[in-house]
Structures are given as C-alpha cells and as structure tokens.
PDB file of C-alpha atoms in Angstrom:
ATOM      1  CA  MET S 566     109.335  67.219 231.936  1.00 43.00           C
ATOM      2  CA  THR S 567     106.379  64.881 232.308  1.00 50.00           C
ATOM      3  CA  SER S 568     106.890  61.217 233.082  1.00 57.00           C
ATOM      4  CA  ALA S 569     107.743  59.160 230.001  1.00 65.00           C
ATOM      5  CA  ARG S 570     104.452  57.769 228.782  1.00 93.00           C
ATOM      6  CA  ARG S 571     103.889  58.791 225.190  1.00 98.00           C
ATOM      7  CA  ILE S 572     104.396  56.719 222.056  1.00 98.00           C
ATOM      8  CA  ASP S 573     105.362  59.038 219.216  1.00 98.00           C
ATOM      9  CA  THR S 574     104.197  57.782 215.815  1.00 98.00           C
ATOM     10  CA  HIS S 575     105.468  60.820 213.888  1.00 98.00           C
ATOM     11  CA  GLN S 576     109.135  61.320 214.652  1.00 98.00           C
ATOM     12  CA  HIS S 577     111.705  61.443 211.893  1.00 98.00           C
ATOM     13  CA  ILE S 578     115.174  60.039 211.441  1.00 98.00           C
ATOM     14  CA  VAL S 579     117.901  61.622 209.310  1.00 98.00           C
ATOM     15  CA  PRO S 580     120.992  59.398 209.255  1.00 98.00           C
ATOM     16  CA  PRO S 581     124.129  61.388 208.355  1.00 97.00           C
ATOM     17  CA  PHE S 582     124.715  59.444 205.125  1.00 97.00           C
ATOM     18  CA  TYR S 583     121.155  60.241 204.043  1.00 97.00           C
ATOM     19  CA  ALA S 584     121.522  63.946 204.881  1.00 96.00           C
ATOM     20  CA  ASP S 585     124.728  64.038 202.832  1.00 95.00           C
ATOM     21  CA  TRP S 586     122.980  62.309 199.915  1.00 96.00           C
ATOM     22  CA  LEU S 587     120.126  64.841 199.928  1.00 95.00           C
ATOM     23  CA  SER S 588     122.571  67.704 200.191  1.00 92.00           C
ATOM     24  CA  SER S 589     124.554  66.431 197.228  1.00 91.00           C
ATOM     25  CA  ALA S 590     121.326  66.253 195.226  1.00 89.00           C
ATOM     26  CA  GLY S 591     120.420  69.821 196.217  1.00 89.00           C
ATOM     27  CA  VAL S 592     116.983  68.904 197.571  1.00 87.00           C
ATOM     28  CA  SER S 593     115.094  69.966 200.672  1.00 80.00           C
ATOM     29  CA  ALA S 594     112.131  68.545 202.562  1.00 78.00           C
ATOM     30  CA  GLY S 595     109.251  70.497 201.089  1.00 74.00           C
ATOM     31  CA  GLY S 596     111.141  73.746 201.580  1.00 80.00           C
ATOM     32  CA  LEU S 597     112.560  72.826 204.972  1.00 81.00           C
ATOM     33  CA  PRO S 598     116.312  72.481 205.393  1.00 86.00           C
ATOM     34  CA  ILE S 599     117.515  68.990 206.199  1.00 91.00           C
ATOM     35  CA  PRO S 600     117.978  69.013 209.986  1.00 94.00           C
ATOM     36  CA  HIS S 601     120.733  67.541 212.085  1.00 95.00           C
ATOM     37  CA  TRP S 602     119.786  64.249 213.743  1.00 97.00           C
ATOM     38  CA  ASP S 603     121.564  61.893 216.096  1.00 98.00           C
ATOM     39  CA  PRO S 604     120.302  59.327 218.623  1.00 98.00           C
ATOM     40  CA  ASP S 605     121.287  61.358 221.679  1.00 98.00           C
ATOM     41  CA  SER S 606     119.375  64.395 220.436  1.00 98.00           C
ATOM     42  CA  ALA S 607     116.341  62.209 219.762  1.00 98.00           C
ATOM     43  CA  LEU S 608     116.475  60.781 223.270  1.00 98.00           C
ATOM     44  CA  ALA S 609     116.845  64.277 224.740  1.00 98.00           C
ATOM     45  CA  LEU S 610     113.754  65.464 222.871  1.00 98.00           C
ATOM     46  CA  MET S 611     111.893  62.399 224.091  1.00 98.00           C
ATOM     47  CA  HIS S 612     112.987  62.997 227.693  1.00 97.00           C
ATOM     48  CA  ASP S 613     111.824  66.613 227.597  1.00 97.00           C
ATOM     49  CA  ASN S 614     108.408  65.748 226.144  1.00 97.00           C
ATOM     50  CA  GLY S 615     107.507  62.622 228.065  1.00 97.00           C
ATOM     51  CA  ILE S 616     108.005  60.282 225.109  1.00 98.00           C
ATOM     52  CA  GLU S 617     108.836  56.723 226.037  1.00 97.00           C
ATOM     53  CA  SER S 618     108.989  55.256 222.518  1.00 98.00           C
ATOM     54  CA  ALA S 619     109.148  56.656 218.998  1.00 98.00           C
ATOM     55  CA  VAL S 620     108.361  54.978 215.690  1.00 98.00           C
ATOM     56  CA  LEU S 621     110.812  56.673 213.345  1.00 98.00           C
ATOM     57  CA  SER S 622     110.338  57.471 209.676  1.00 98.00           C
ATOM     58  CA  VAL S 623     112.241  59.078 206.843  1.00 98.00           C
ATOM     59  CA  SER S 624     110.433  62.216 205.705  1.00 97.00           C
ATOM     60  CA  THR S 625     109.912  63.618 202.217  1.00 95.00           C
ATOM     61  CA  PRO S 626     111.504  63.320 199.683  1.00 95.00           C
ATOM     62  CA  GLY S 627     112.246  59.755 200.767  1.00 97.00           C
ATOM     63  CA  VAL S 628     114.459  58.163 198.145  1.00 97.00           C
ATOM     64  CA  GLU S 629     112.827  59.897 195.159  1.00 95.00           C
ATOM     65  CA  PRO S 630     115.947  61.923 194.244  1.00 94.00           C
ATOM     66  CA  GLY S 631     117.736  58.754 193.119  1.00 93.00           C
ATOM     67  CA  ASP S 632     117.329  56.728 189.953  1.00 95.00           C
ATOM     68  CA  LYS S 633     115.875  53.245 190.329  1.00 96.00           C
ATOM     69  CA  ASP S 634     119.004  51.439 191.430  1.00 97.00           C
ATOM     70  CA  GLU S 635     120.208  54.282 193.650  1.00 97.00           C
ATOM     71  CA  ALA S 636     116.803  54.610 195.296  1.00 98.00           C
ATOM     72  CA  ARG S 637     116.657  50.888 195.995  1.00 98.00           C
ATOM     73  CA  ALA S 638     120.142  50.913 197.520  1.00 98.00           C
ATOM     74  CA  MET S 639     119.372  53.960 199.672  1.00 98.00           C
ATOM     75  CA  ALA S 640     116.079  52.479 200.909  1.00 98.00           C
ATOM     76  CA  ARG S 641     117.904  49.305 201.920  1.00 98.00           C
ATOM     77  CA  ALA S 642     120.627  51.281 203.711  1.00 98.00           C
ATOM     78  CA  LEU S 643     118.058  53.398 205.564  1.00 98.00           C
ATOM     79  CA  ASN S 644     116.052  50.397 206.687  1.00 98.00           C
ATOM     80  CA  GLU S 645     119.094  48.512 207.896  1.00 98.00           C
ATOM     81  CA  PHE S 646     120.276  51.622 209.789  1.00 98.00           C
ATOM     82  CA  CYS S 647     116.870  51.951 211.451  1.00 98.00           C
ATOM     83  CA  ALA S 648     116.773  48.267 212.317  1.00 98.00           C
ATOM     84  CA  SER S 649     120.197  48.531 213.933  1.00 98.00           C
ATOM     85  CA  LEU S 650     119.093  51.470 216.078  1.00 98.00           C
ATOM     86  CA  ARG S 651     115.915  49.596 217.039  1.00 98.00           C
ATOM     87  CA  ASP S 652     117.939  46.547 217.998  1.00 98.00           C
ATOM     88  CA  ARG S 653     120.169  48.641 220.270  1.00 98.00           C
ATOM     89  CA  LEU S 654     117.239  50.399 221.977  1.00 97.00           C
ATOM     90  CA  PRO S 655     114.139  48.282 221.324  1.00 97.00           C
ATOM     91  CA  ALA S 656     111.997  49.891 224.031  1.00 96.00           C
ATOM     92  CA  ARG S 657     112.763  53.388 222.773  1.00 97.00           C
ATOM     93  CA  PHE S 658     112.649  53.088 219.004  1.00 98.00           C
ATOM     94  CA  GLY S 659     110.713  51.416 216.250  1.00 98.00           C
ATOM     95  CA  TYR S 660     110.570  52.417 212.604  1.00 98.00           C
ATOM     96  CA  PHE S 661     108.518  52.634 209.448  1.00 98.00           C
ATOM     97  CA  ALA S 662     110.406  51.162 206.518  1.00 98.00           C
ATOM     98  CA  THR S 663     111.282  53.398 203.576  1.00 98.00           C
ATOM     99  CA  LEU S 664     110.091  52.081 200.197  1.00 98.00           C
ATOM    100  CA  THR S 665     110.757  53.072 196.596  1.00 98.00           C
ATOM    101  CA  LEU S 666     107.482  54.241 195.039  1.00 98.00           C
ATOM    102  CA  PRO S 667     106.755  54.930 192.250  1.00 97.00           C
ATOM    103  CA  ASP S 668     109.037  51.931 191.607  1.00 98.00           C
ATOM    104  CA  VAL S 669     106.439  49.332 192.582  1.00 98.00           C
ATOM    105  CA  GLU S 670     108.593  46.259 192.024  1.00 98.00           C
ATOM    106  CA  GLY S 671     111.326  47.701 194.212  1.00 98.00           C
ATOM    107  CA  ALA S 672     108.789  48.777 196.837  1.00 98.00           C
ATOM    108  CA  VAL S 673     107.297  45.295 197.088  1.00 98.00           C
ATOM    109  CA  ARG S 674     110.744  43.748 197.376  1.00 98.00           C
ATOM    110  CA  GLU S 675     111.858  46.216 200.058  1.00 98.00           C
ATOM    111  CA  ALA S 676     108.600  45.901 202.004  1.00 98.00           C
ATOM    112  CA  CYS S 677     108.983  42.129 202.172  1.00 98.00           C
ATOM    113  CA  HIS S 678     112.603  42.445 203.297  1.00 98.00           C
ATOM    114  CA  ALA S 679     111.904  45.112 205.890  1.00 98.00           C
ATOM    115  CA  LEU S 680     108.770  43.561 207.376  1.00 98.00           C
ATOM    116  CA  ASP S 681     109.728  39.893 207.175  1.00 98.00           C
ATOM    117  CA  GLU S 682     113.487  39.968 207.775  1.00 98.00           C
ATOM    118  CA  LEU S 683     114.248  43.231 209.562  1.00 98.00           C
ATOM    119  CA  GLY S 684     111.070  43.328 211.661  1.00 98.00           C
ATOM    120  CA  ALA S 685     109.995  46.858 210.731  1.00 98.00           C
ATOM    121  CA  ASP S 686     106.937  48.151 212.578  1.00 98.00           C
ATOM    122  CA  GLY S 687     105.275  49.314 209.368  1.00 98.00           C
ATOM    123  CA  VAL S 688     106.060  51.325 206.242  1.00 98.00           C
ATOM    124  CA  VAL S 689     106.049  55.008 205.359  1.00 98.00           C
ATOM    125  CA  LEU S 690     104.575  56.104 202.031  1.00 98.00           C
ATOM    126  CA  LEU S 691     104.510  59.586 200.554  1.00 98.00           C
ATOM    127  CA  ALA S 692     101.056  60.896 199.714  1.00 98.00           C
ATOM    128  CA  ASN S 693     102.111  61.393 196.118  1.00 98.00           C
ATOM    129  CA  ASN S 694     105.052  59.749 194.412  1.00 97.00           C
ATOM    130  CA  LYS S 695     106.325  61.873 191.542  1.00 95.00           C
ATOM    131  CA  GLY S 696     102.753  63.009 190.969  1.00 96.00           C
ATOM    132  CA  VAL S 697     101.015  59.633 191.343  1.00 98.00           C
ATOM    133  CA  TYR S 698      98.795  59.551 194.422  1.00 98.00           C
ATOM    134  CA  LEU S 699      98.183  56.687 196.804  1.00 98.00           C
ATOM    135  CA  GLY S 700      95.009  54.947 195.695  1.00 97.00           C
ATOM    136  CA  ASP S 701      96.170  54.764 192.080  1.00 98.00           C
ATOM    137  CA  SER S 702      95.767  51.252 190.699  1.00 97.00           C
ATOM    138  CA  ALA S 703      99.455  51.242 189.715  1.00 98.00           C
ATOM    139  CA  PHE S 704     100.260  50.756 193.392  1.00 98.00           C
ATOM    140  CA  ASP S 705      97.872  47.820 193.918  1.00 98.00           C
ATOM    141  CA  PRO S 706     100.600  45.129 193.970  1.00 98.00           C
ATOM    142  CA  LEU S 707     102.275  46.885 196.902  1.00 98.00           C
ATOM    143  CA  MET S 708      99.029  47.548 198.740  1.00 98.00           C
ATOM    144  CA  ALA S 709      98.013  43.910 198.344  1.00 98.00           C
ATOM    145  CA  GLU S 710     101.371  42.770 199.753  1.00 98.00           C
ATOM    146  CA  LEU S 711     101.027  45.127 202.707  1.00 98.00           C
ATOM    147  CA  ASN S 712      97.427  44.061 203.279  1.00 98.00           C
ATOM    148  CA  ARG S 713      98.475  40.411 203.508  1.00 98.00           C
ATOM    149  CA  ARG S 714     100.670  41.425 206.424  1.00 98.00           C
ATOM    150  CA  SER S 715      98.017  43.676 208.051  1.00 98.00           C
ATOM    151  CA  ALA S 716     100.670  46.374 207.911  1.00 98.00           C
ATOM    152  CA  VAL S 717     100.632  49.788 209.526  1.00 98.00           C
ATOM    153  CA  VAL S 718     101.108  52.414 206.809  1.00 98.00           C
ATOM    154  CA  PHE S 719     102.230  55.908 207.760  1.00 99.00           C
ATOM    155  CA  VAL S 720     101.304  58.461 205.077  1.00 98.00           C
ATOM    156  CA  HIS S 721     103.502  61.554 204.973  1.00 98.00           C
ATOM    157  CA  PRO S 722     102.909  64.512 202.660  1.00 97.00           C
ATOM    158  CA  SER S 723     105.291  65.710 200.003  1.00 95.00           C
ATOM    159  CA  ALA S 724     105.458  68.663 197.649  1.00 92.00           C
ATOM    160  CA  LEU S 725     102.393  68.984 195.434  1.00 94.00           C
ATOM    161  CA  PRO S 726     102.866  68.046 191.760  1.00 93.00           C
ATOM    162  CA  ALA S 727     102.221  71.681 190.861  1.00 92.00           C
ATOM    163  CA  GLU S 728     104.041  74.992 190.843  1.00 91.00           C
ATOM    164  CA  PRO S 729     104.339  76.453 194.339  1.00 88.00           C
ATOM    165  CA  VAL S 730     102.974  79.826 195.355  1.00 94.00           C
ATOM    166  CA  PRO S 731     105.967  82.169 195.335  1.00 93.00           C
ATOM    167  CA  GLY S 732     107.221  82.673 198.855  1.00 92.00           C
ATOM    168  CA  LEU S 733     105.001  79.963 200.339  1.00 92.00           C
ATOM    169  CA  PRO S 734     106.993  76.794 201.105  1.00 91.00           C
ATOM    170  CA  ALA S 735     105.315  73.452 200.515  1.00 90.00           C
ATOM    171  CA  TYR S 736     105.390  72.449 204.182  1.00 91.00           C
ATOM    172  CA  ALA S 737     103.321  75.488 205.218  1.00 92.00           C
ATOM    173  CA  ALA S 738     100.111  74.712 203.327  1.00 94.00           C
ATOM    174  CA  ASP S 739     100.648  72.313 200.419  1.00 95.00           C
ATOM    175  CA  PHE S 740     101.477  69.435 202.754  1.00 96.00           C
ATOM    176  CA  LEU S 741      97.969  69.613 204.200  1.00 97.00           C
ATOM    177  CA  LEU S 742      96.365  69.425 200.771  1.00 97.00           C
ATOM    178  CA  ASP S 743      98.711  66.619 199.718  1.00 98.00           C
ATOM    179  CA  THR S 744      97.635  64.430 202.640  1.00 98.00           C
ATOM    180  CA  THR S 745      93.970  65.242 202.056  1.00 98.00           C
ATOM    181  CA  ARG S 746      94.245  64.374 198.351  1.00 98.00           C
ATOM    182  CA  ALA S 747      95.817  61.014 199.173  1.00 98.00           C
ATOM    183  CA  ALA S 748      93.179  60.160 201.769  1.00 98.00           C
ATOM    184  CA  VAL S 749      90.288  61.017 199.460  1.00 97.00           C
ATOM    185  CA  ASN S 750      91.877  59.082 196.594  1.00 97.00           C
ATOM    186  CA  LEU S 751      92.414  56.014 198.779  1.00 97.00           C
ATOM    187  CA  ALA S 752      88.740  56.121 199.759  1.00 97.00           C
ATOM    188  CA  ARG S 753      87.375  57.080 196.329  1.00 95.00           C
ATOM    189  CA  SER S 754      89.354  54.407 194.478  1.00 95.00           C
ATOM    190  CA  GLY S 755      88.069  51.600 196.672  1.00 95.00           C
ATOM    191  CA  SER S 756      91.536  50.875 198.098  1.00 96.00           C
ATOM    192  CA  LEU S 757      90.174  50.908 201.632  1.00 95.00           C
ATOM    193  CA  ASP S 758      87.704  48.188 200.645  1.00 95.00           C
ATOM    194  CA  ARG S 759      90.185  46.091 198.662  1.00 96.00           C
ATOM    195  CA  TYR S 760      92.788  46.252 201.424  1.00 98.00           C
ATOM    196  CA  PRO S 761      90.731  46.312 204.628  1.00 97.00           C
ATOM    197  CA  ASP S 762      93.489  45.008 206.900  1.00 98.00           C
ATOM    198  CA  LEU S 763      95.771  48.004 206.414  1.00 98.00           C
ATOM    199  CA  LYS S 764      96.007  50.470 209.294  1.00 98.00           C
ATOM    200  CA  ILE S 765      96.706  53.828 207.662  1.00 98.00           C
ATOM    201  CA  ILE S 766      97.926  56.772 209.755  1.00 98.00           C
ATOM    202  CA  LEU S 767      97.545  60.221 208.186  1.00 98.00           C
ATOM    203  CA  SER S 768     100.074  62.875 209.182  1.00 98.00           C
ATOM    204  CA  HIS S 769      99.196  66.196 210.799  1.00 98.00           C
ATOM    205  CA  ALA S 770      95.636  65.212 211.776  1.00 98.00           C
ATOM    206  CA  GLY S 771      94.871  64.281 208.177  1.00 98.00           C
ATOM    207  CA  GLY S 772      95.644  67.670 206.658  1.00 97.00           C
ATOM    208  CA  PHE S 773      92.254  69.382 206.547  1.00 97.00           C
ATOM    209  CA  LEU S 774      90.302  66.138 206.118  1.00 97.00           C
ATOM    210  CA  PRO S 775      88.423  66.286 209.473  1.00 98.00           C
ATOM    211  CA  TYR S 776      87.471  69.927 208.928  1.00 97.00           C
ATOM    212  CA  ALA S 777      86.202  69.335 205.377  1.00 97.00           C
ATOM    213  CA  ALA S 778      84.933  65.762 205.783  1.00 97.00           C
ATOM    214  CA  GLU S 779      81.276  66.566 205.103  1.00 96.00           C
ATOM    215  CA  ARG S 780      82.194  68.420 201.930  1.00 96.00           C
ATOM    216  CA  LEU S 781      84.502  65.634 200.721  1.00 96.00           C
ATOM    217  CA  ALA S 782      82.457  62.637 201.799  1.00 96.00           C
ATOM    218  CA  GLY S 783      80.304  62.324 198.700  1.00 94.00           C
ATOM    219  CA  HIS S 784      83.427  61.834 196.595  1.00 93.00           C
ATOM    220  CA  CYS S 785      84.547  58.939 198.809  1.00 93.00           C
ATOM    221  CA  ALA S 786      81.652  56.505 198.411  1.00 88.00           C
ATOM    222  CA  PRO S 787      80.351  54.547 195.400  1.00 85.00           C
ATOM    223  CA  ASP S 788      76.788  55.652 196.101  1.00 87.00           C
ATOM    224  CA  GLY S 789      77.801  59.282 196.544  1.00 87.00           C
ATOM    225  CA  THR S 790      76.239  59.539 199.990  1.00 91.00           C
ATOM    226  CA  ALA S 791      77.846  61.531 202.754  1.00 94.00           C
ATOM    227  CA  ALA S 792      77.126  58.866 205.352  1.00 94.00           C
ATOM    228  CA  GLU S 793      79.026  56.149 203.488  1.00 94.00           C
ATOM    229  CA  GLY S 794      81.841  58.539 202.661  1.00 96.00           C
ATOM    230  CA  ILE S 795      82.203  59.593 206.281  1.00 97.00           C
ATOM    231  CA  ALA S 796      82.284  55.937 207.348  1.00 96.00           C
ATOM    232  CA  ARG S 797      85.115  55.273 204.912  1.00 96.00           C
ATOM    233  CA  LEU S 798      87.124  58.301 205.977  1.00 97.00           C
ATOM    234  CA  ARG S 799      86.794  57.412 209.634  1.00 98.00           C
ATOM    235  CA  ARG S 800      88.760  54.204 208.963  1.00 98.00           C
ATOM    236  CA  PHE S 801      91.939  56.272 208.885  1.00 98.00           C
ATOM    237  CA  TYR S 802      94.170  56.934 211.866  1.00 98.00           C
ATOM    238  CA  PHE S 803      95.381  60.462 212.549  1.00 98.00           C
ATOM    239  CA  ASP S 804      98.427  61.756 214.399  1.00 98.00           C
ATOM    240  CA  THR S 805      98.585  65.027 216.334  1.00 98.00           C
ATOM    241  CA  ALA S 806     101.881  66.286 214.880  1.00 98.00           C
ATOM    242  CA  LEU S 807     101.712  70.113 214.664  1.00 97.00           C
ATOM    243  CA  SER S 808      97.933  69.752 215.040  1.00 97.00           C
ATOM    244  CA  SER S 809      97.141  69.880 218.750  1.00 97.00           C
ATOM    245  CA  SER S 810      96.086  73.528 218.743  1.00 96.00           C
ATOM    246  CA  PRO S 811      92.766  74.696 220.228  1.00 96.00           C
ATOM    247  CA  TYR S 812      91.660  75.310 216.640  1.00 96.00           C
ATOM    248  CA  ALA S 813      92.555  71.962 215.072  1.00 97.00           C
ATOM    249  CA  LEU S 814      91.884  69.534 217.920  1.00 97.00           C
ATOM    250  CA  PRO S 815      88.130  70.201 218.194  1.00 97.00           C
ATOM    251  CA  SER S 816      87.689  69.302 214.526  1.00 97.00           C
ATOM    252  CA  LEU S 817      89.841  66.184 214.828  1.00 98.00           C
ATOM    253  CA  LEU S 818      88.095  64.996 217.985  1.00 98.00           C
ATOM    254  CA  ALA S 819      84.654  65.652 216.493  1.00 97.00           C
ATOM    255  CA  PHE S 820      85.460  63.586 213.407  1.00 98.00           C
ATOM    256  CA  ALA S 821      87.925  60.822 214.201  1.00 98.00           C
ATOM    257  CA  ASP S 822      87.267  57.508 215.861  1.00 98.00           C
ATOM    258  CA  PRO S 823      88.754  58.155 219.337  1.00 98.00           C
ATOM    259  CA  THR S 824      90.681  54.879 219.078  1.00 98.00           C
ATOM    260  CA  HIS S 825      92.341  56.157 215.879  1.00 98.00           C
ATOM    261  CA  ILE S 826      94.302  59.166 217.174  1.00 98.00           C
ATOM    262  CA  THR S 827      98.003  58.964 218.050  1.00 98.00           C
ATOM    263  CA  TYR S 828     100.567  61.401 219.390  1.00 98.00           C
ATOM    264  CA  GLY S 829     103.191  62.896 217.057  1.00 98.00           C
ATOM    265  CA  SER S 830     106.104  65.247 217.674  1.00 98.00           C
ATOM    266  CA  ASP S 831     107.341  65.809 214.074  1.00 98.00           C
ATOM    267  CA  TRP S 832     110.883  66.279 215.400  1.00 98.00           C
ATOM    268  CA  PRO S 833     113.469  67.184 214.071  1.00 97.00           C
ATOM    269  CA  TYR S 834     111.763  68.840 211.087  1.00 96.00           C
ATOM    270  CA  ALA S 835     109.740  70.609 213.734  1.00 96.00           C
ATOM    271  CA  PRO S 836     112.523  72.067 215.899  1.00 96.00           C
ATOM    272  CA  ALA S 837     112.517  71.098 219.562  1.00 97.00           C
ATOM    273  CA  ALA S 838     110.856  74.326 220.714  1.00 98.00           C
ATOM    274  CA  ARG S 839     108.130  74.091 218.069  1.00 97.00           C
ATOM    275  CA  SER S 840     107.462  70.448 218.839  1.00 97.00           C
ATOM    276  CA  ALA S 841     107.332  71.183 222.580  1.00 97.00           C
ATOM    277  CA  HIS S 842     104.883  74.036 221.918  1.00 98.00           C
ATOM    278  CA  PHE S 843     102.355  71.696 220.334  1.00 98.00           C
ATOM    279  CA  THR S 844     102.943  69.050 222.996  1.00 97.00           C
ATOM    280  CA  GLY S 845     102.183  71.707 225.606  1.00 97.00           C
ATOM    281  CA  LEU S 846      98.971  72.618 223.790  1.00 98.00           C
ATOM    282  CA  LEU S 847      97.957  68.967 223.914  1.00 97.00           C
ATOM    283  CA  ASP S 848      98.753  68.814 227.632  1.00 97.00           C
ATOM    284  CA  GLY S 849      96.575  71.863 228.239  1.00 97.00           C
ATOM    285  CA  PHE S 850      93.616  70.735 226.134  1.00 97.00           C
ATOM    286  CA  PRO S 851      90.675  69.380 228.168  1.00 97.00           C
ATOM    287  CA  LEU S 852      90.516  65.633 227.534  1.00 97.00           C
ATOM    288  CA  SER S 853      89.067  62.891 229.661  1.00 97.00           C
ATOM    289  CA  GLU S 854      91.648  60.731 231.395  1.00 96.00           C
ATOM    290  CA  ASP S 855      90.732  57.746 229.219  1.00 97.00           C
ATOM    291  CA  LEU S 856      90.965  59.702 225.973  1.00 97.00           C
ATOM    292  CA  ARG S 857      94.275  61.284 226.938  1.00 97.00           C
ATOM    293  CA  ARG S 858      95.774  57.890 227.702  1.00 96.00           C
ATOM    294  CA  ALA S 859      94.423  56.535 224.399  1.00 97.00           C
ATOM    295  CA  VAL S 860      95.916  59.384 222.364  1.00 98.00           C
ATOM    296  CA  GLU S 861      99.246  59.411 224.174  1.00 97.00           C
ATOM    297  CA  ARG S 862      99.908  55.668 224.077  1.00 97.00           C
ATOM    298  CA  GLY S 863      96.922  53.320 224.221  1.00 97.00           C
ATOM    299  CA  ASN S 864      95.959  53.602 220.551  1.00 98.00           C
ATOM    300  CA  ALA S 865      99.596  53.225 219.503  1.00 98.00           C
ATOM    301  CA  GLU S 866      99.959  50.154 221.722  1.00 98.00           C
ATOM    302  CA  THR S 867      97.161  48.555 219.712  1.00 98.00           C
ATOM    303  CA  LEU S 868      98.959  49.347 216.453  1.00 98.00           C
ATOM    304  CA  PHE S 869     102.396  48.349 217.782  1.00 98.00           C
ATOM    305  CA  PRO S 870     101.868  45.652 220.430  1.00 96.00           C
ATOM    306  CA  ARG S 871     105.583  45.169 221.015  1.00 96.00           C
ATOM    307  CA  LEU S 872     105.731  48.709 222.480  1.00 96.00           C
ATOM    308  CA  ALA S 873     102.974  47.987 224.993  1.00 93.00           C
ATOM    309  CA  ARG S 874     103.894  47.663 228.651  1.00 73.00           C
ATOM    310  CA  SER S 875     101.855  46.421 231.571  1.00 44.00           C
ATOM    311  CA  GLY S 876     100.250  49.218 233.497  1.00 41.00           C
ATOM    312  CA  GLY S 877     100.581  51.648 230.563  1.00 41.00           C
TER     313      GLY S 877
END
C-alpha cells in the first residue's frame, strides 16, 4: 500500500436502498451486475490504493428507471445519503449530486438543493439521457444553472440508445462511444462557449476522444477547422479510470491539458483487483514527479479546494 495521497474523482456509491430499487426494476449498470457497497469496503479499497479522498457518484442508470415523481424522490434520497456520509467523514468523501435528466425541471430543482443546501461537490450527468445527449438545447436551463455556480460536472457513460451487439455488454465498448458522443455534442452545439465556467470531467479518459481528436475536431468548431476543434476539446477534464494502460495513457497525455487529468478507481463497478491493476499500471508509468502529483491530487485539489491539504 502506498501512502494515502490520491484524490479519486471516479468512485461510485451504491446505497443499499438504491441497489434494492434497481434490483426490483430488473436493471443493470450497462450489463454489469449491481455491486455490493458499504463505507468500510470503500475505505479498505482506498487504503489499499493510496486514496486519501474520493468524490463519489451514482453510476448508470442513475434514476432513469423511475417515473418522474419516483426519480425525483430517489435523487433526493441519494443526495441526502451522500451528504450524510460526507458529513461523517469530510476528509475522506465528497460527492457528485444525482439529477433527474431528461426531466429538466426536476434536475434544476435538485441541482439547486444539492449544491446550495447540501454542499455537493458537483453533479454527475449521464452522457445520454433516454437517448438525448448532453449538448442538446433541451438541457440548456440546467446547464445555465450549473454555469452560474461554476459547477464541476462529472459525465458518466450509459447504454447507447441503440440495439447492443449480441454478447457484447454496453460497458465493454459502448460506454466509450457514449462518452465520446457526448463530448463532441457539447463542443459542436456551442455548449462549451455558452457555459464557459463549467468544469466537465469525462470518464475513462474521455472514451476514445484523445485517440480520435484530430478526426473529430472539425465537427467541434463553427469554422470547421481542426485547430479550433482541438482547442475546444482540450477544455474537458479526463479521469484515468480503467484507462491508465501503456496503450491509453500515451494518447491521453499527448492530447489533454496536463492540468486537466485526474485519478479514478471506478470501484466498485470495477472490482477491487481490477481497479488495483490499473492503479498499478499508473504507478509504473514513467511520469515526471510534478505531473504525477498533478494527476494524483493536484488537479483535483484545484477542482475541489475543500479537499486540498497543505503540503499535498
């Protein structure tokens, strides 16, 4: 175990009442079974991987399985549960608030409650919400509200609004496309320009966005130029969850602003051994001391100042 230094911006929370709700609805997380979660197991994972603090989020499918009223009630219950855990262990846990998209009115209401009254560290949004992607003008009222608060927005993939490939679960490949679609749509639609104070973290190193940035860039700028498109896409933040391999990291590091990369474990949807495997790959990858500190905690300290500590 390394000394506790990391801030984990991609760690999930699965309260028992939420797991029971998903089970009763017969839904999974993009083909993954709903995992067991409890605070002690989270702290054990953090101890074993040198994680000092984790900003928790509810993964896909969020509250989409419920009708409007049920989804609003579940989002409120999840956010109050997360706030209670944060209050008990404020140095160890923060959280991204769960919202209710595509119910925009409910999402705005819950964002205001979570950020203003519960003190959430940001919000989590699914890349697509029942087939409507982030960047769609229907979501502008929420994005404007979040922009007024200079909010941190964590974008997590979901199942594609399309038939799956038989035998290929959504989390294996579709998640990467889902995140990439959302990022390109946010850039293409002008959302990044209309809401410049948002800090948007893309899961799993942005899907395949860094690798395909040159190909995608022309679709992300009004003038169709690669240079402007690349500049827009580099506004995003990227976490390392399941993406710190010697194949993915070179692409991420070549593309991303080095101040825009954060550490992610993806636990418990990534089992402890799988999460530790990718953390070990990150530990073994040749990074300068300054860049390693930035990725492991410095960049996250900038996004979440309350988790900063003197001396790093």
